[in-house]
CSV table of N, CA, C and O in Angstrom, one decimal:
chain,number,residue,atom,x,y,z
A,1,GLY,N,120.0,-32.3,144.0
A,1,GLY,CA,120.2,-32.9,142.8
A,1,GLY,C,120.0,-31.8,141.8
A,1,GLY,O,119.1,-30.9,141.7
A,2,PHE,N,120.6,-32.1,140.4
A,2,PHE,CA,120.2,-31.1,139.1
A,2,PHE,C,120.3,-31.9,138.2
A,2,PHE,O,121.0,-33.7,138.5
A,3,GLU,N,120.0,-31.7,137.2
A,3,GLU,CA,120.4,-32.6,135.6
A,3,GLU,C,120.3,-31.6,134.7
A,3,GLU,O,120.1,-30.5,134.4
A,4,MET,N,121.7,-32.0,134.0
A,4,MET,CA,121.7,-30.9,132.9
A,4,MET,C,120.7,-31.3,131.5
A,4,MET,O,120.4,-32.7,130.7
A,5,LEU,N,120.3,-30.4,130.9
A,5,LEU,CA,119.8,-30.5,129.7
A,5,LEU,C,120.8,-29.9,128.3
A,5,LEU,O,120.9,-29.2,128.6
A,6,PRO,N,120.0,-30.6,127.4
A,6,PRO,CA,120.5,-30.0,126.0
A,6,PRO,C,120.2,-28.5,126.1
A,6,PRO,O,118.9,-27.7,126.2
A,7,GLU,N,121.1,-27.7,125.1
A,7,GLU,CA,121.0,-26.5,124.8
A,7,GLU,C,119.5,-26.1,123.7
A,7,GLU,O,118.9,-27.0,123.3
A,8,VAL,N,119.0,-24.8,124.0
A,8,VAL,CA,117.8,-24.9,123.4
A,8,VAL,C,117.9,-23.1,122.7
A,8,VAL,O,118.1,-22.3,123.3
A,9,GLU,N,117.9,-23.5,121.6
A,9,GLU,CA,117.8,-21.8,120.7
A,9,GLU,C,116.6,-21.3,120.2
A,9,GLU,O,115.7,-22.1,120.1
A,10,VAL,N,116.8,-20.6,121.2
A,10,VAL,CA,115.6,-18.9,121.0
A,10,VAL,C,116.0,-17.7,120.0
A,10,VAL,O,116.7,-17.2,120.3
A,11,THR,N,114.7,-17.9,119.3
A,11,THR,CA,114.6,-16.6,118.3
A,11,THR,C,113.9,-15.4,118.5
A,11,THR,O,112.7,-16.0,118.6
A,12,VAL,N,114.3,-14.4,118.9
A,12,VAL,CA,112.9,-13.2,118.9
A,12,VAL,C,113.1,-13.1,117.9
A,12,VAL,O,114.2,-12.3,117.0
A,13,ALA,N,111.9,-12.2,117.1
A,13,ALA,CA,111.6,-11.6,116.1
A,13,ALA,C,110.8,-10.4,116.8
A,13,ALA,O,110.3,-10.5,117.9
A,14,VAL,N,110.7,-9.5,115.8
A,14,VAL,CA,110.3,-8.0,116.3
A,14,VAL,C,108.8,-8.5,115.4
A,14,VAL,O,108.9,-8.8,113.6
A,15,PRO,N,108.1,-7.8,116.1
A,15,PRO,CA,106.6,-7.8,115.7
A,15,PRO,C,106.5,-6.5,114.8
A,15,PRO,O,106.8,-5.2,114.8
A,16,GLY,N,105.9,-6.6,113.2
A,16,GLY,CA,106.0,-6.0,112.3
A,16,GLY,C,107.0,-5.7,111.5
A,16,GLY,O,108.2,-6.3,111.9
A,17,THR,N,107.1,-4.4,111.4
A,17,THR,CA,108.2,-3.6,111.1
A,17,THR,C,109.5,-3.0,111.6
A,17,THR,O,110.4,-3.0,111.7
A,18,HIS,N,109.1,-3.0,113.2
A,18,HIS,CA,109.7,-2.4,114.1
A,18,HIS,C,109.1,-2.4,115.1
A,18,HIS,O,108.2,-2.7,115.5
A,19,TRP,N,109.7,-2.2,116.5
A,19,TRP,CA,109.3,-1.2,118.2
A,19,TRP,C,110.3,-0.5,118.3
A,19,TRP,O,111.1,-0.1,118.0
A,20,VAL,N,109.6,0.5,118.7
A,20,VAL,CA,110.3,1.4,119.6
A,20,VAL,C,109.8,1.3,120.9
A,20,VAL,O,108.3,1.8,121.5
A,21,ALA,N,110.8,0.8,122.3
A,21,ALA,CA,109.9,2.0,123.7
A,21,ALA,C,110.1,3.3,124.0
A,21,ALA,O,111.1,4.0,123.8
A,22,GLU,N,109.4,3.1,125.3
A,22,GLU,CA,109.0,4.7,125.6
A,22,GLU,C,110.6,5.4,126.3
A,22,GLU,O,111.3,4.4,126.8
A,23,ALA,N,110.7,6.6,125.6
A,23,ALA,CA,112.7,6.9,126.4
A,23,ALA,C,112.3,6.6,127.7
A,23,ALA,O,111.0,7.3,128.1
A,24,TYR,N,113.8,6.9,128.7
A,24,TYR,CA,113.4,7.0,130.1
A,24,TYR,C,114.7,7.2,130.2
A,24,TYR,O,115.6,7.2,129.4
A,25,PRO,N,114.8,8.4,131.2
A,25,PRO,CA,113.8,8.4,132.4
A,25,PRO,C,113.1,9.8,131.5
A,25,PRO,O,114.0,10.5,130.6
A,26,ASN,N,111.7,10.2,131.5
A,26,ASN,CA,111.1,11.1,131.4
A,26,ASN,C,110.2,11.9,131.9
A,26,ASN,O,109.3,10.9,132.3
A,27,PRO,N,110.2,13.5,132.6
A,27,PRO,CA,111.7,13.7,132.1
A,27,PRO,C,112.8,13.4,132.1
A,27,PRO,O,113.1,12.3,133.4
A,28,PHE,N,113.8,13.7,132.0
A,28,PHE,CA,115.2,13.8,132.2
A,28,PHE,C,115.9,15.5,132.1
A,28,PHE,O,115.4,16.2,131.4
A,29,GLY,N,116.6,15.5,132.9
A,29,GLY,CA,117.3,16.7,133.3
A,29,GLY,C,118.9,17.0,132.3
A,29,GLY,O,118.9,16.5,131.5
A,30,SER,N,118.6,18.1,131.8
A,30,SER,CA,119.5,19.0,131.0
A,30,SER,C,121.2,19.8,131.8
A,30,SER,O,122.2,19.9,131.2
A,31,ALA,N,121.0,19.3,133.6
A,31,ALA,CA,122.1,19.9,134.0
A,31,ALA,C,123.5,19.0,133.7
A,31,ALA,O,123.0,18.2,133.5
A,32,VAL,N,124.7,19.4,134.1
A,32,VAL,CA,125.9,18.7,133.8
A,32,VAL,C,125.6,17.7,135.0
A,32,VAL,O,125.4,18.2,135.8
A,33,GLY,N,125.6,16.4,134.9
A,33,GLY,CA,125.7,15.2,135.5
A,33,GLY,C,124.5,14.8,135.7
A,33,GLY,O,124.4,13.7,136.5
A,34,ALA,N,123.2,14.9,135.1
A,34,ALA,CA,122.2,14.7,135.1
A,34,ALA,C,122.0,13.3,134.2
A,34,ALA,O,123.1,13.2,133.2
A,35,LEU,N,120.9,12.4,134.2
A,35,LEU,CA,120.8,10.7,133.9
A,35,LEU,C,120.2,11.4,132.1
A,35,LEU,O,119.7,12.6,132.4
A,36,ASP,N,121.3,10.6,131.3
A,36,ASP,CA,120.5,11.3,129.7
A,36,ASP,C,118.9,10.6,130.1
A,36,ASP,O,119.1,9.1,130.3
A,37,ALA,N,118.6,10.4,128.9
A,37,ALA,CA,117.9,9.5,128.2
A,37,ALA,C,117.8,8.6,127.6
A,37,ALA,O,119.0,8.9,127.1
A,38,THR,N,117.4,7.6,127.5
A,38,THR,CA,117.7,6.3,126.7
A,38,THR,C,116.7,5.9,125.8
A,38,THR,O,115.0,5.6,126.4
A,39,VAL,N,116.5,5.9,124.5
A,39,VAL,CA,115.1,4.8,123.8
A,39,VAL,C,116.2,3.8,123.6
A,39,VAL,O,117.2,3.9,122.8
A,40,GLU,N,114.9,2.4,123.4
A,40,GLU,CA,115.1,1.3,122.9
A,40,GLU,C,114.5,1.3,121.4
A,40,GLU,O,113.4,1.4,121.7
A,41,PHE,N,114.9,0.3,120.7
A,41,PHE,CA,114.6,-0.5,119.3
A,41,PHE,C,114.9,-0.9,118.4
A,41,PHE,O,115.9,-1.0,119.0
A,42,ALA,N,114.0,-1.5,118.3
A,42,ALA,CA,114.5,-2.8,116.8
A,42,ALA,C,113.9,-3.1,115.4
A,42,ALA,O,112.9,-2.1,116.0
A,43,VAL,N,114.3,-3.3,114.3
A,43,VAL,CA,114.0,-3.2,113.6
A,43,VAL,C,113.7,-5.0,113.2
A,43,VAL,O,114.2,-5.7,113.6
A,44,ALA,N,112.3,-5.5,112.2
A,44,ALA,CA,112.2,-6.4,111.7
A,44,ALA,C,113.7,-7.5,110.7
A,44,ALA,O,114.0,-8.0,110.9
A,45,ARG,N,114.2,-6.2,109.4
A,45,ARG,CA,115.1,-6.6,108.9
A,45,ARG,C,116.1,-5.4,108.7
A,45,ARG,O,115.6,-4.2,109.2
A,46,GLY,N,117.4,-5.8,108.5
A,46,GLY,CA,118.5,-4.9,108.7
A,46,GLY,C,118.0,-3.7,107.8
A,46,GLY,O,118.0,-4.1,105.9
A,47,THR,N,117.8,-2.6,107.8
A,47,THR,CA,117.7,-1.2,106.7
A,47,THR,C,118.0,-0.1,107.6
A,47,THR,O,118.6,0.2,109.1
A,48,LEU,N,118.5,1.5,107.2
A,48,LEU,CA,118.8,2.2,107.3
A,48,LEU,C,117.3,2.9,108.7
A,48,LEU,O,116.8,3.0,108.3
A,49,VAL,N,118.5,3.0,109.7
A,49,VAL,CA,117.3,3.9,110.3
A,49,VAL,C,118.1,4.9,111.3
A,49,VAL,O,119.1,5.1,111.3
A,50,PHE,N,117.1,6.1,111.1
A,50,PHE,CA,117.5,7.8,111.9
A,50,PHE,C,116.6,8.2,112.8
A,50,PHE,O,115.5,7.6,113.3
A,51,ALA,N,117.1,8.5,114.1
A,51,ALA,CA,116.8,8.6,115.5
A,51,ALA,C,117.1,10.0,115.4
A,51,ALA,O,118.2,10.4,116.2
A,52,VAL,N,116.3,11.1,115.5
A,52,VAL,CA,116.7,12.7,115.6
A,52,VAL,C,115.2,13.1,116.5
A,52,VAL,O,114.1,12.8,116.2
A,53,LEU,N,116.0,13.9,117.1
A,53,LEU,CA,115.6,14.8,117.9
A,53,LEU,C,114.9,16.4,117.4
A,53,LEU,O,116.2,16.8,117.2
A,54,TYR,N,113.8,16.7,117.7
A,54,TYR,CA,113.7,17.8,116.9
A,54,TYR,C,112.7,19.0,118.4
A,54,TYR,O,111.9,18.1,119.4
A,55,ASP,N,113.1,19.8,118.2
A,55,ASP,CA,112.5,20.7,119.1
A,55,ASP,C,111.0,21.3,118.5
A,55,ASP,O,110.2,20.9,117.4
A,56,VAL,N,110.1,22.2,119.4
A,56,VAL,CA,109.1,22.5,119.2
A,56,VAL,C,108.6,23.0,117.5
A,56,VAL,O,107.5,23.2,117.4
A,57,LEU,N,109.6,23.8,117.1
A,57,LEU,CA,109.3,24.4,116.0
A,57,LEU,C,109.8,23.4,114.9
A,57,LEU,O,109.6,24.1,113.4
A,58,GLY,N,110.1,22.3,114.9
A,58,GLY,CA,110.2,21.3,113.9
A,58,GLY,C,111.7,21.2,113.9
A,58,GLY,O,112.0,20.3,112.4
A,59,CYS,N,113.0,22.1,114.1
A,59,CYS,CA,114.4,22.3,113.6
A,59,CYS,C,114.8,20.9,114.7
A,59,CYS,O,115.2,21.2,115.5
A,60,PRO,N,115.8,20.2,113.7
A,60,PRO,CA,117.0,19.2,114.6
A,60,PRO,C,117.8,19.5,115.5
A,60,PRO,O,118.1,20.4,115.0
A,61,VAL,N,117.8,19.3,116.6
A,61,VAL,CA,119.1,19.4,117.3
A,61,VAL,C,119.7,18.6,117.8
A,61,VAL,O,120.7,18.5,118.3
A,62,GLN,N,119.5,16.8,117.6
A,62,GLN,CA,120.3,16.2,118.2
A,62,GLN,C,120.2,14.6,117.2
A,62,GLN,O,119.0,14.1,117.0
A,63,THR,N,120.9,14.6,116.4
A,63,THR,CA,120.8,12.6,116.0
A,63,THR,C,121.3,11.8,116.8
A,63,THR,O,122.6,11.9,117.3
A,64,VAL,N,120.3,11.3,117.2
A,64,VAL,CA,120.1,10.3,118.4
A,64,VAL,C,121.0,8.8,118.1
A,64,VAL,O,122.0,8.5,118.5
A,65,PHE,N,120.6,8.5,116.5
A,65,PHE,CA,121.4,7.6,116.1
A,65,PHE,C,121.5,7.1,114.3
A,65,PHE,O,120.2,7.5,114.2
A,66,GLU,N,122.1,7.3,114.2
A,66,GLU,CA,121.8,6.7,112.2
A,66,GLU,C,123.1,5.6,111.9
A,66,GLU,O,124.0,5.1,112.7
A,67,GLY,N,122.4,4.3,111.2
A,67,GLY,CA,123.1,3.6,111.2
A,67,GLY,C,121.8,2.3,110.8
A,67,GLY,O,120.7,2.3,110.0
A,68,THR,N,122.6,1.3,110.2
A,68,THR,CA,121.4,0.0,109.6
A,68,THR,C,121.6,-1.0,110.7
A,68,THR,O,122.9,-2.1,110.9
A,69,PRO,N,120.9,-1.2,111.8
A,69,PRO,CA,120.9,-2.3,113.0
A,69,PRO,C,120.6,-3.6,112.0
A,69,PRO,O,119.7,-3.6,111.1
A,70,ALA,N,121.4,-4.9,112.9
A,70,ALA,CA,120.8,-6.1,112.8
A,70,ALA,C,119.2,-6.6,112.5
A,70,ALA,O,119.1,-6.0,113.4
A,71,ALA,N,118.9,-7.1,112.1
A,71,ALA,CA,117.3,-7.5,112.1
A,71,ALA,C,116.9,-8.4,113.5
A,71,ALA,O,118.0,-8.8,114.2
A,72,SER,N,116.4,-7.9,114.1
A,72,SER,CA,115.9,-8.0,115.5
A,72,SER,C,116.5,-8.0,117.1
A,72,SER,O,116.9,-9.0,117.5
A,73,THR,N,117.7,-6.9,116.7
A,73,THR,CA,118.4,-6.8,117.3
A,73,THR,C,118.3,-5.4,118.1
A,73,THR,O,118.3,-4.6,117.5
A,74,PRO,N,118.0,-5.6,119.5
A,74,PRO,CA,117.3,-4.3,120.3
A,74,PRO,C,119.0,-3.5,119.9
A,74,PRO,O,120.0,-3.6,120.3
A,75,ILE,N,118.4,-2.1,120.0
A,75,ILE,CA,119.6,-1.1,119.7
A,75,ILE,C,119.0,-0.1,121.2
A,75,ILE,O,118.4,0.2,121.4
A,76,ARG,N,119.9,0.5,121.5
A,76,ARG,CA,119.8,1.2,123.0
A,76,ARG,C,121.0,3.0,122.5
A,76,ARG,O,121.7,2.4,122.4
A,77,ALA,N,120.3,3.7,122.4
A,77,ALA,CA,120.7,5.0,122.2
A,77,ALA,C,120.4,6.3,122.8
A,77,ALA,O,119.0,6.1,123.5
A,78,ARG,N,121.5,7.2,123.0
A,78,ARG,CA,121.3,8.3,124.6
A,78,ARG,C,120.8,9.3,123.7
A,78,ARG,O,121.6,9.7,123.2
A,79,VAL,N,120.3,9.8,124.3
A,79,VAL,CA,119.6,11.4,124.2
A,79,VAL,C,120.4,12.5,125.5
A,79,VAL,O,120.0,12.2,126.6
A,80,ALA,N,121.3,13.1,124.9
A,80,ALA,CA,121.9,14.1,125.9
A,80,ALA,C,121.3,14.7,125.9
A,80,ALA,O,120.9,15.8,125.1
A,81,GLY,N,120.9,15.2,127.1
A,81,GLY,CA,120.4,16.8,127.6
A,81,GLY,C,121.5,17.8,128.2
A,81,GLY,O,120.6,18.6,128.2
A,82,HIS,N,122.0,17.5,128.3
A,82,HIS,CA,123.2,18.7,128.4
A,82,HIS,C,123.4,20.1,127.8
A,82,HIS,O,123.7,20.6,128.7
A,83,ASN,N,123.3,19.7,126.6
A,83,ASN,CA,123.1,21.2,125.7
A,83,ASN,C,121.7,21.6,125.3
A,83,ASN,O,121.7,22.3,124.5
A,84,LEU,N,120.8,20.7,126.0
A,84,LEU,CA,119.2,21.4,125.2
A,84,LEU,C,119.3,22.7,126.6
A,84,LEU,O,119.2,22.1,127.8
A,85,ALA,N,117.8,23.2,126.2
A,85,ALA,CA,117.0,24.3,127.1
A,85,ALA,C,115.6,23.0,127.5
A,85,ALA,O,115.5,22.3,126.9
A,86,SER,N,115.1,23.5,128.7
A,86,SER,CA,114.0,22.9,129.3
A,86,SER,C,113.1,22.9,128.3
A,86,SER,O,113.2,24.0,127.8
A,87,GLY,N,112.5,22.0,128.4
A,87,GLY,CA,111.3,22.1,126.9
A,87,GLY,C,110.9,20.6,126.3
A,87,GLY,O,111.1,19.5,127.2
A,88,THR,N,110.0,20.8,125.3
A,88,THR,CA,109.3,19.9,125.1
A,88,THR,C,110.0,19.5,123.8
A,88,THR,O,110.3,20.7,122.9
A,89,TYR,N,110.4,17.9,123.2
A,89,TYR,CA,110.9,17.8,122.4
A,89,TYR,C,110.4,16.7,121.9
A,89,TYR,O,109.8,16.2,122.0
A,90,VAL,N,110.7,16.9,120.0
A,90,VAL,CA,110.0,15.3,119.7
A,90,VAL,C,111.1,14.4,119.2
A,90,VAL,O,112.3,14.8,118.2
A,91,LEU,N,111.2,13.0,119.9
A,91,LEU,CA,111.9,12.6,118.7
A,91,LEU,C,111.1,11.2,117.8
A,91,LEU,O,110.2,11.2,118.3
A,92,VAL,N,112.0,11.2,116.9
A,92,VAL,CA,111.6,10.8,115.6
A,92,VAL,C,111.9,9.3,115.2
A,92,VAL,O,113.7,9.9,114.9
A,93,VAL,N,111.9,8.2,115.1
A,93,VAL,CA,112.6,7.1,114.3
A,93,VAL,C,112.2,6.9,113.2
A,93,VAL,O,111.0,6.5,113.2
A,94,THR,N,113.1,6.9,112.0
A,94,THR,CA,112.5,6.7,111.0
A,94,THR,C,113.2,5.7,110.4
A,94,THR,O,114.2,5.7,110.8
A,95,GLY,N,112.9,4.9,109.5
A,95,GLY,CA,113.1,3.8,108.1
A,95,GLY,C,112.5,3.5,107.5
A,95,GLY,O,111.1,3.9,107.4
A,96,GLU,N,113.2,2.5,106.6
A,96,GLU,CA,112.3,2.0,105.4
A,96,GLU,C,111.1,1.0,105.8
A,96,GLU,O,110.5,0.6,107.0
A,97,GLY,N,110.0,2.2,105.5
A,97,GLY,CA,108.2,2.0,106.0
A,97,GLY,C,108.0,2.3,107.5
A,97,GLY,O,106.8,2.0,108.0
A,98,PHE,N,108.4,3.0,107.9
A,98,PHE,CA,108.1,3.0,109.3
A,98,PHE,C,108.7,4.5,110.1
A,98,PHE,O,109.5,5.1,109.3
A,99,ARG,N,107.9,5.3,110.6
A,99,ARG,CA,107.9,6.6,111.3
A,99,ARG,C,107.5,6.4,112.9
A,99,ARG,O,105.9,6.6,112.5
A,100,ASP,N,107.9,6.7,114.0
A,100,ASP,CA,107.5,6.3,115.0
A,100,ASP,C,107.7,8.0,115.8
A,100,ASP,O,109.3,8.1,115.7
A,101,THR,N,107.1,8.3,116.5
A,101,THR,CA,107.6,9.8,117.1
A,101,THR,C,107.1,9.6,118.5
A,101,THR,O,106.0,8.6,118.8
A,102,GLN,N,107.7,10.2,119.5
A,102,GLN,CA,107.5,10.2,121.3
A,102,GLN,C,107.6,11.2,121.2
A,102,GLN,O,108.5,12.3,121.1
A,103,ARG,N,107.2,12.0,122.2
A,103,ARG,CA,107.7,13.4,122.8
A,103,ARG,C,108.4,12.8,124.3
A,103,ARG,O,108.6,12.2,125.0
A,104,VAL,N,109.2,14.1,124.4
A,104,VAL,CA,110.2,13.9,125.8
A,104,VAL,C,110.3,15.5,125.9
A,104,VAL,O,110.6,16.3,125.7
A,105,THR,N,110.7,15.3,127.2
A,105,THR,CA,110.7,16.7,127.8
A,105,THR,C,112.1,16.6,129.0
A,105,THR,O,112.4,16.0,129.6
A,106,VAL,N,112.5,18.1,128.7
A,106,VAL,CA,114.1,18.6,129.7
A,106,VAL,C,113.6,19.1,130.3
A,106,VAL,O,113.2,20.5,130.0
A,107,THR,N,113.9,19.1,131.7
A,107,THR,CA,114.0,19.7,132.8
A,107,THR,C,115.5,20.2,133.2
A,107,THR,O,116.3,19.7,133.3
A,108,ARG,N,115.5,21.7,134.3
A,108,ARG,CA,116.6,21.8,134.7
A,108,ARG,C,116.6,21.4,136.0
A,108,ARG,O,116.1,21.1,136.9
């Protein structure tokens, strides 16, 4: 048997100002048809967020995300590797009051 229970509403909040998960897969491929990397993040309140990929010289090579996500709503952004040279890059996620960085590696 089974029993129906009343609905329960759950609110999931972001701890602090934001969270950023590690990009996956890492390393990822640059060949056509290879998997792109994915980074997930959320902010505690709606604020303008930029996720930009930089090369080792500090030059921006790809804007991964630019926008104002809703509070506590996870965003999944794709880092396309098909036009990148093999090497190490820095993914920087910034918003009002925070800056999060992580290294990602592109392989052939």
